[in-house]
Coordinates of C-alpha atoms in Angstrom, one line a residue:
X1 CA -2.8 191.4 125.5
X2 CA -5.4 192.5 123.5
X3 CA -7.0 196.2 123.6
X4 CA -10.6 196.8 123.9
X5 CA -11.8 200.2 121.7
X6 CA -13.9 202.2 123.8
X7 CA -12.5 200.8 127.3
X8 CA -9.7 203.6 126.8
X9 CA -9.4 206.0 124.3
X10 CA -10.9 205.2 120.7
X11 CA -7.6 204.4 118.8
X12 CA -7.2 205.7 115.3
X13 CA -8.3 202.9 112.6
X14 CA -6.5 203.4 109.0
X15 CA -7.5 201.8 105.7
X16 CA -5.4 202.6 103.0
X17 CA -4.7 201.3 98.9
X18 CA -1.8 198.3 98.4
X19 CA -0.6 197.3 95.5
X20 CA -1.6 193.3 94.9
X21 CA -0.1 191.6 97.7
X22 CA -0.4 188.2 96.0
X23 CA -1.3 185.2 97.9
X24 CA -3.2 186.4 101.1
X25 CA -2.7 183.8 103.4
X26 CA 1.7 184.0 102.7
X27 CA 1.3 187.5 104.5
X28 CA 0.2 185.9 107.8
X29 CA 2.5 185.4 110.5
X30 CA 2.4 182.3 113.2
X31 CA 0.5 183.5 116.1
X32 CA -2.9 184.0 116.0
X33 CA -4.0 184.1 112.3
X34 CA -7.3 184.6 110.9
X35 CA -8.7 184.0 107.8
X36 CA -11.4 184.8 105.5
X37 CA -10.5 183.3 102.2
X38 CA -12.1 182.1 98.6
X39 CA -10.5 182.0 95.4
X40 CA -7.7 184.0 96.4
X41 CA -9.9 186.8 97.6
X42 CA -10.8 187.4 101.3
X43 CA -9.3 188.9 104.3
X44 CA -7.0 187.9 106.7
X45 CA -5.8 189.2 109.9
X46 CA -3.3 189.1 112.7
X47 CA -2.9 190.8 116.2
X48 CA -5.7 191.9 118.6
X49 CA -7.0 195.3 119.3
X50 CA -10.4 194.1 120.9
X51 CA -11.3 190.3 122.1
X52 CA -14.1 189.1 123.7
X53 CA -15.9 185.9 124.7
X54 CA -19.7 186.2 124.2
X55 CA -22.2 184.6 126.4
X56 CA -24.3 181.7 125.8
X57 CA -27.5 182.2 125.6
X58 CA -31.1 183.1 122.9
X59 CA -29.5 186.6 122.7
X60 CA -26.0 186.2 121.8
X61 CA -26.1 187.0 118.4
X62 CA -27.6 190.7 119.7
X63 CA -25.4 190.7 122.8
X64 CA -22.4 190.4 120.1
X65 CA -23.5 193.2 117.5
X66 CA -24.5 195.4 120.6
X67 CA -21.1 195.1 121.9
X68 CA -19.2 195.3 118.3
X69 CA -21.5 198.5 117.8
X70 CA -19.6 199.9 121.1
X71 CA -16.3 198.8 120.4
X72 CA -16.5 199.8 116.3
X73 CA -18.3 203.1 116.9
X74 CA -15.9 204.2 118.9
X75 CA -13.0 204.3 116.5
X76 CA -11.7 207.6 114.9
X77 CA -12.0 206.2 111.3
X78 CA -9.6 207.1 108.1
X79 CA -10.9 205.1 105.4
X80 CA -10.0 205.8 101.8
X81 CA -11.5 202.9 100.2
X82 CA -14.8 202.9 101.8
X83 CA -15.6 199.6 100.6
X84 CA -17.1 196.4 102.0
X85 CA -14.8 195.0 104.5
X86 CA -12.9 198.2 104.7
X87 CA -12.1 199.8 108.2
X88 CA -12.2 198.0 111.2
X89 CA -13.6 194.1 111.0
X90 CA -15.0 191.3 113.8
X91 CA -13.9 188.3 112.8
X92 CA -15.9 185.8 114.8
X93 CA -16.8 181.9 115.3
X94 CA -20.0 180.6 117.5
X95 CA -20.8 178.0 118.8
X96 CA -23.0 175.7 117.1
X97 CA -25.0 175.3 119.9
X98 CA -26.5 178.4 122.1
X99 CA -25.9 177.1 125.4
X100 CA -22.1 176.3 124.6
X101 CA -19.9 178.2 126.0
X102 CA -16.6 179.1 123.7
X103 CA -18.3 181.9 121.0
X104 CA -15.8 184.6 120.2
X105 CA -15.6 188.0 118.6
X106 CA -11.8 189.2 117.4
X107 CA -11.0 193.0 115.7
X108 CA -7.6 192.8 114.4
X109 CA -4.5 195.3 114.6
X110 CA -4.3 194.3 110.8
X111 CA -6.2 193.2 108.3
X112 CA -5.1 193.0 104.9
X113 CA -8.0 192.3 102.0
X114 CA -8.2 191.7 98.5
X115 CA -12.1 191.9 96.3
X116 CA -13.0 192.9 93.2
X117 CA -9.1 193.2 91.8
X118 CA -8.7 195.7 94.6
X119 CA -6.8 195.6 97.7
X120 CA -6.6 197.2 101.0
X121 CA -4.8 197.4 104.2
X122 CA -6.4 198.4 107.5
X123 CA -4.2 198.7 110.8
X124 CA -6.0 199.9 114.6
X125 CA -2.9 201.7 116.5
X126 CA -0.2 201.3 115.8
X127 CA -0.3 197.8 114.7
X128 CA 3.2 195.6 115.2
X129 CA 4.9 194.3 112.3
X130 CA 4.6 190.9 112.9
X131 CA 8.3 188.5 112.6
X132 CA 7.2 186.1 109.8
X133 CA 9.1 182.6 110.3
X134 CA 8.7 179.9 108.3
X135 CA 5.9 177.4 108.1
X136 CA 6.6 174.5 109.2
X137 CA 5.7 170.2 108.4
X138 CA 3.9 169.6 111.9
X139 CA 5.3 165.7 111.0
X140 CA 3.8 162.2 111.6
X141 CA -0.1 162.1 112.4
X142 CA -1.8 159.7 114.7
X143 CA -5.5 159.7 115.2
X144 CA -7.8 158.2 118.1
X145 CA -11.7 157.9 118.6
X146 CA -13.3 161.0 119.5
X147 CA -16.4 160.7 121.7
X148 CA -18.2 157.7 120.1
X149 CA -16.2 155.0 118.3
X150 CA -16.9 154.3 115.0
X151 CA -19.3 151.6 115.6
X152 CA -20.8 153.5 118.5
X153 CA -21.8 156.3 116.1
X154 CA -23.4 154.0 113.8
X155 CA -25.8 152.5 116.6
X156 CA -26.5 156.3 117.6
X157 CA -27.5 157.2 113.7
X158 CA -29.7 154.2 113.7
X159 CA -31.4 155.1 117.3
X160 CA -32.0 158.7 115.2
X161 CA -33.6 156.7 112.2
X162 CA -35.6 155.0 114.3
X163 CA -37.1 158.3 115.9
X164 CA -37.9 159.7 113.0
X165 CA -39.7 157.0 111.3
X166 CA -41.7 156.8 114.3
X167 CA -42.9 160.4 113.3
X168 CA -40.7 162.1 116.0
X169 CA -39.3 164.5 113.4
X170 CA -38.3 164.5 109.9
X171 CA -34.6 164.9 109.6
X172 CA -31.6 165.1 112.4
X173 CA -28.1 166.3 111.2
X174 CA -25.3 164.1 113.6
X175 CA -21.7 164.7 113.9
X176 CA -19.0 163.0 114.9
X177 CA -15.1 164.0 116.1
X178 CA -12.0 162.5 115.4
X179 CA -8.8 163.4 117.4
X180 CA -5.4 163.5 115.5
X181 CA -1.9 164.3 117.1
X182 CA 1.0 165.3 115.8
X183 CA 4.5 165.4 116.2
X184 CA 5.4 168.9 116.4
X185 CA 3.0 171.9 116.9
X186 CA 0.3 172.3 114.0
X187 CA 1.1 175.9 111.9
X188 CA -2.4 176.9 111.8
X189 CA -0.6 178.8 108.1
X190 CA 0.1 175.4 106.7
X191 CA -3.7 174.0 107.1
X192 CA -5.1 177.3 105.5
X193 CA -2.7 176.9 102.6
X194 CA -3.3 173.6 101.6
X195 CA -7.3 174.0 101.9
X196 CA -7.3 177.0 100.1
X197 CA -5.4 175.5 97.3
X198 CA -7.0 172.0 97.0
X199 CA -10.7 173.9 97.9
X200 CA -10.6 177.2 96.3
X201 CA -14.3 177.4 95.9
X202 CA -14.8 177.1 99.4
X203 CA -14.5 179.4 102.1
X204 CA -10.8 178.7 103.8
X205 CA -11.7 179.9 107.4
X206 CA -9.4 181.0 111.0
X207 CA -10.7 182.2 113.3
X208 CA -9.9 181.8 117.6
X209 CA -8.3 177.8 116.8
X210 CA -11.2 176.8 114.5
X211 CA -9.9 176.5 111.0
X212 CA -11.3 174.6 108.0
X213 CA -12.9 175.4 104.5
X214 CA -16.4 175.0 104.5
X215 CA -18.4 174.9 101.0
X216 CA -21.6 176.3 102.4
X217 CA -22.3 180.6 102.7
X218 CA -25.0 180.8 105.6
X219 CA -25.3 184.8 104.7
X220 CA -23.3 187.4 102.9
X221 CA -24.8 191.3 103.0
X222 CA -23.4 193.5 100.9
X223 CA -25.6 196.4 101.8
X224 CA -29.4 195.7 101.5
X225 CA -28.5 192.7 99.1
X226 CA -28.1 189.0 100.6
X227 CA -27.0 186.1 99.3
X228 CA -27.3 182.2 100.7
X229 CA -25.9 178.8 99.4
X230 CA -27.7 176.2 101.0
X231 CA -26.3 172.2 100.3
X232 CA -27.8 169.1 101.6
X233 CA -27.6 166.0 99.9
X234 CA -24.1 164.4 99.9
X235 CA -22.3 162.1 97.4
X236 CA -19.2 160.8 97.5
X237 CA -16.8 161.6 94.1
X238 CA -16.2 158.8 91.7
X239 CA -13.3 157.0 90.2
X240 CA -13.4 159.1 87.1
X241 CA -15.4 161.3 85.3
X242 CA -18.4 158.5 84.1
X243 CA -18.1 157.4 87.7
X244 CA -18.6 161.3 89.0
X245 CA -21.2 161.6 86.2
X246 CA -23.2 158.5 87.0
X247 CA -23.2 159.3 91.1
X248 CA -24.4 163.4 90.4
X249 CA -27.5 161.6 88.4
X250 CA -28.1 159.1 91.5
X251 CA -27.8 162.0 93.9
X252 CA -29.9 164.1 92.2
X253 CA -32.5 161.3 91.5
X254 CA -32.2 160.4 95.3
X255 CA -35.7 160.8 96.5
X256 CA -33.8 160.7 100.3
X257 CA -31.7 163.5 99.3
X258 CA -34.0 165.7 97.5
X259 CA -36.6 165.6 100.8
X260 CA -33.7 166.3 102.7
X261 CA -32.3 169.3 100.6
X262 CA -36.4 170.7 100.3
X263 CA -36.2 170.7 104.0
X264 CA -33.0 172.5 104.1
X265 CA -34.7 175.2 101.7
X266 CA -37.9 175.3 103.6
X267 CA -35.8 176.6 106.5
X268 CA -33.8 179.5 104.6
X269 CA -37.2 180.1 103.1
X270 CA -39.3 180.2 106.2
X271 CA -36.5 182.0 108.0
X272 CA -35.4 184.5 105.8
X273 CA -39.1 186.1 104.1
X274 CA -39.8 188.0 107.2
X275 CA -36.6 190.2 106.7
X276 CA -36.7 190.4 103.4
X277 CA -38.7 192.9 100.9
X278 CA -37.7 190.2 97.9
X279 CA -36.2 186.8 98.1
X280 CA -35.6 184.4 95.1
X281 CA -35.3 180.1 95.3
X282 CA -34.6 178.3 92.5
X283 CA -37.0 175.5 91.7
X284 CA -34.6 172.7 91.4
X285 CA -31.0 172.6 93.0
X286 CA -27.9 171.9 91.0
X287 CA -24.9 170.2 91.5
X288 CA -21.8 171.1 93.4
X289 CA -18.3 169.0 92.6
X290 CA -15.9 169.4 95.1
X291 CA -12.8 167.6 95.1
X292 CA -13.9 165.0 97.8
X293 CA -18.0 165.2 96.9
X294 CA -20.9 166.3 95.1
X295 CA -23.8 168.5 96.9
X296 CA -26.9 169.2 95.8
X297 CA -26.6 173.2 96.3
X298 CA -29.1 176.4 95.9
X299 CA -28.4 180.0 95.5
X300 CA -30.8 182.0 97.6
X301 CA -31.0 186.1 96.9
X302 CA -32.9 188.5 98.7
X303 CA -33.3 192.3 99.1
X304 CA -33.3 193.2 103.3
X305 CA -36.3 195.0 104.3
X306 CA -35.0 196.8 107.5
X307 CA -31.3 197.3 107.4
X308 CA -30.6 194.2 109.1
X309 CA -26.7 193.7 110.2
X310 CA -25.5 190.6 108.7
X311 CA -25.2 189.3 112.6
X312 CA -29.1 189.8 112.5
X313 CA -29.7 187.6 109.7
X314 CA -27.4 185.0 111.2
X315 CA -29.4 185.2 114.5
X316 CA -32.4 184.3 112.3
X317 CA -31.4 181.7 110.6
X318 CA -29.1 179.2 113.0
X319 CA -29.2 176.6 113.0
X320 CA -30.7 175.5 109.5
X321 CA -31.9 172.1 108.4
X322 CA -28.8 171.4 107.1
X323 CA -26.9 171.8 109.9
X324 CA -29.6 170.8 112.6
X325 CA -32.4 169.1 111.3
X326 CA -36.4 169.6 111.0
X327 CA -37.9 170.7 112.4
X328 CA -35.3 172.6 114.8
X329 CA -36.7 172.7 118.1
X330 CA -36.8 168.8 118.0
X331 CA -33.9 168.2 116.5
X332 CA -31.7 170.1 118.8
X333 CA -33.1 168.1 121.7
X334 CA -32.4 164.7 119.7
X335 CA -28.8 165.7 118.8
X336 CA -28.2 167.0 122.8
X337 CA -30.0 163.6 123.3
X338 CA -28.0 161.6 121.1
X339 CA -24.4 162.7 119.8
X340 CA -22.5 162.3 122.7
X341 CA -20.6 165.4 122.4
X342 CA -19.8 169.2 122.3
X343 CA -19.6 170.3 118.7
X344 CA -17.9 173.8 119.9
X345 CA -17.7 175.6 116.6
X346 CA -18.2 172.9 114.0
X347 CA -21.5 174.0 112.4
X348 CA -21.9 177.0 114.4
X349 CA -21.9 180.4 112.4
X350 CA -18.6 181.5 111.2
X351 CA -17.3 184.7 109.2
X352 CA -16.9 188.4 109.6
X353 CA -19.1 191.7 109.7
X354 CA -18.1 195.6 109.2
X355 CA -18.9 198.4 111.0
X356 CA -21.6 199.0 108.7
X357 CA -23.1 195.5 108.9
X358 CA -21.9 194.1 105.7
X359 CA -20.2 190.7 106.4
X360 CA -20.2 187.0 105.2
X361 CA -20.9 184.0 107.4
X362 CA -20.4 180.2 106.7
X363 CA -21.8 177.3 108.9
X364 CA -18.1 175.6 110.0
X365 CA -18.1 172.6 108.1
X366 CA -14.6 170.6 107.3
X367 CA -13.4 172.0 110.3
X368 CA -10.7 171.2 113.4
X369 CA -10.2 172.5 116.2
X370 CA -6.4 173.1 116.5
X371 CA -4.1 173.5 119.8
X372 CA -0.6 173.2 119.8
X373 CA -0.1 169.3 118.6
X374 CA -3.3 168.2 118.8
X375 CA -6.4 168.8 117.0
X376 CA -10.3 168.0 116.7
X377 CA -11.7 167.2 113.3
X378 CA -15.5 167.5 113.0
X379 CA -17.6 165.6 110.4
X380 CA -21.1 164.8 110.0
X381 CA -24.5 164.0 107.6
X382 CA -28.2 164.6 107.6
X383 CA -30.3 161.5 109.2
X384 CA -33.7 160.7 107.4
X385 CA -36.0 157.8 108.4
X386 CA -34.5 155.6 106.0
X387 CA -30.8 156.1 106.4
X388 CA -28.1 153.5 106.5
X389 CA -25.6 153.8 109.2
X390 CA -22.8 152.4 107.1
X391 CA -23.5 154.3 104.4
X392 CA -23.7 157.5 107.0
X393 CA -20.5 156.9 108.6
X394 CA -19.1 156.4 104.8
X395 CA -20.1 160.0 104.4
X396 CA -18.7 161.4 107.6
X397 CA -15.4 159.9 106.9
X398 CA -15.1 161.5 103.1
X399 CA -15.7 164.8 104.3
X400 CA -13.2 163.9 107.1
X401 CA -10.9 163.7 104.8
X402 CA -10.3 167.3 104.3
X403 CA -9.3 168.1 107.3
X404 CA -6.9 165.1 106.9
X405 CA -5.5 166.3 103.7
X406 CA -4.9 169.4 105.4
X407 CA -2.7 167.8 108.4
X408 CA -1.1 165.5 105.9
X409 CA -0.7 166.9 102.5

């Protein structure tokens, strides 16, 4: 049973200087993990000093930091590292859409961290020591149609297609599930491990039963500094490196793909200017490789104007194109309209924050929702008037695949 700070007395948060605790995600223990993790640095957590579901709703995002400013304020603070990420951390996963229910803010009794060849170990009360047992195979995997078959999905991208040549909107990002069941209980440990080692340049996320490894940062703060990576554009990978080579050119050619990624920067852009006193875009994107596609990809920097929290400048800026579509209004009607389904976390803002507002947050792509045997995979891809729903559903099922590897090694 988790304890809330400030509903009793403020317990006494600790941060203190480890030694190199090697690979983060080996020092978690079965129940309840969460993760934070990308090339072997991060955070991860375990145990529960303060839970709580937040409401739906337009002001969730500052219903959450109001409440995290209660429950983090409160705590009688001995931090000798004083760093980002140091002291008491939210880990926390919302829903992609505002009037889901299901968004969730954790604090951990422990949370051990590694940046910048430093590490650091924070406990709230006395924090248990966890019994580690060993991860185990969750065996054979079957899957089954989510909400819309295969062929169902396709008719529902070409309906979206249609809409938007007819002038409706410009661009509508769809997703689609996939359920997959087990034989024994899925170790939540044994998905993190192999994502973070066959995707170490994305972000291997746990957080509440959503876990994945998502290649796209929504927002990190690190004080007044921000930093974005926005991707749109998708490519499968080749059959060798003239085949990868060949398939970057065509993506980055694509004049589908390069309207849809503009769009996705017009909406960081447009979003982000207000907050900031300096923000940078590159002119041209570049090319990400991961081990199951290529992305079209853009670093965005900026320089807050205000003191924003990081939970502020994710408030402003979900959903994005990438994940929702252009322009938003419209496209959050047409996906309500059209998916068929409740995409709980997948896409929805996922990450951590600080008690001083520092924090990174990545939009849940690659993701599953995991209970006991069974678990949800999430895919999706951006529509444009001129998509092909074969192709589409091509693309859905490559980056379905990671969750996949995950379950299946």
């Amino acid at each position: 049973m988790s304890v809330a700070l400030g509903t009793t007395r403020p317990l006494p948060v600790r941060t203190t200087p480890v030694g190199d605790p090697g690979d983060l995600l080996a020092s978690l223990p079965r129940t309840a993990p969460y993760a934070w993790v990308r090339n072997g640095e991060g955070l991860v957590g375990w145990g529960e000093a303060a839970r709580v579901t937040v409401p739906p709703g337009p002001r969730r995002f500052a219903w959450a930091r109001q409440w995290l400013a209660t429950v983090l304020g409160d705590a009688h603070l001995d931090d000798a590292v004083r760093a980002p990420a140091s002291g008491p951390v939210a880990f926390g996963s919302f829903t992609f859409d505002e009037d889901a229910r299901g968004s969730v803010l954790v604090v951990p009794r422990a949370v051990l961290a590694r940046r910048g060849g430093h590490a650091w170990l924070t406990t709230i009360g006395d924090a248990p020591l966890e019994t580690y047992s060993p991860v185990r195979d969750p065996g054979r995997i079957s899957y089954g149609d989510g909400s819309l078959s295969a062929p169902e999905w396709e008719h529902v991208v070409a309906r979206a297609a249609r809409r938007i040549r007819d002038g409706e909107l410009e661009k509508v990002v769809l997703a689609r599930d996939l359920l997959a069941t087990a034989e024994r209980p899925i170790d939540v440990r044994l998905l993190l491990t192999r994502l973070a080692r066959r995707y170490p340049e994305c972000y291997t996320f746990s957080v509440a039963g959503l876990v994945g490894a998502t290649p796209e940062l929504l927002i990190r703060r690190t004080g007044q500094e921000i930093e974005s990576l926005v991707l749109a554009g998708t490519t499968p990978r080749g059959t060798g490196p003239a085949d990868d080579l060949a398939r970057g050119a065509a993506l980055f050619a694509s004049a589908k793909d390069r309207h849809e990624h503009e769009c996705a920067i017009a909406s960081v852009r447009d979003t982000l200017a207000p907050l900031c006193s300096a923000l940078m875009t590159p002119d041209e994107p570049e090319l990400l490789m991961l081990p199951n596609v290529q992305h079209l990809a853009s670093h965005v920097t900026g320089r807050l104007a205000d003191g924003a929290s990081v939970l502020d400048v994710v408030a402003a800026m979900h959903p994005t194109a990438a994940v929702g579509g252009t322009p938003t209004g419209t496209a959050i009607k047409v996906i309500r309209e059209l998916e068929g389904m409740d995409r709980a976390g997948y896409a929805g803002p996922v990450g951590w924050i600080d008690a001083n507002g520092d924090g990174e947050w990545g939009i849940a792509l690659r993701s599953g929702l995991v209970q006991g045997r069974r678990a949800r995979l999430f895919a999706g891809g951006g529509i444009m008037g001129d998509s092909d729903p074969a192709a589409e559903l091509a693309e859905a099922q490559a980056k379905f695949r990671v969750m996949q590897y995950a379950l299946e090694g």
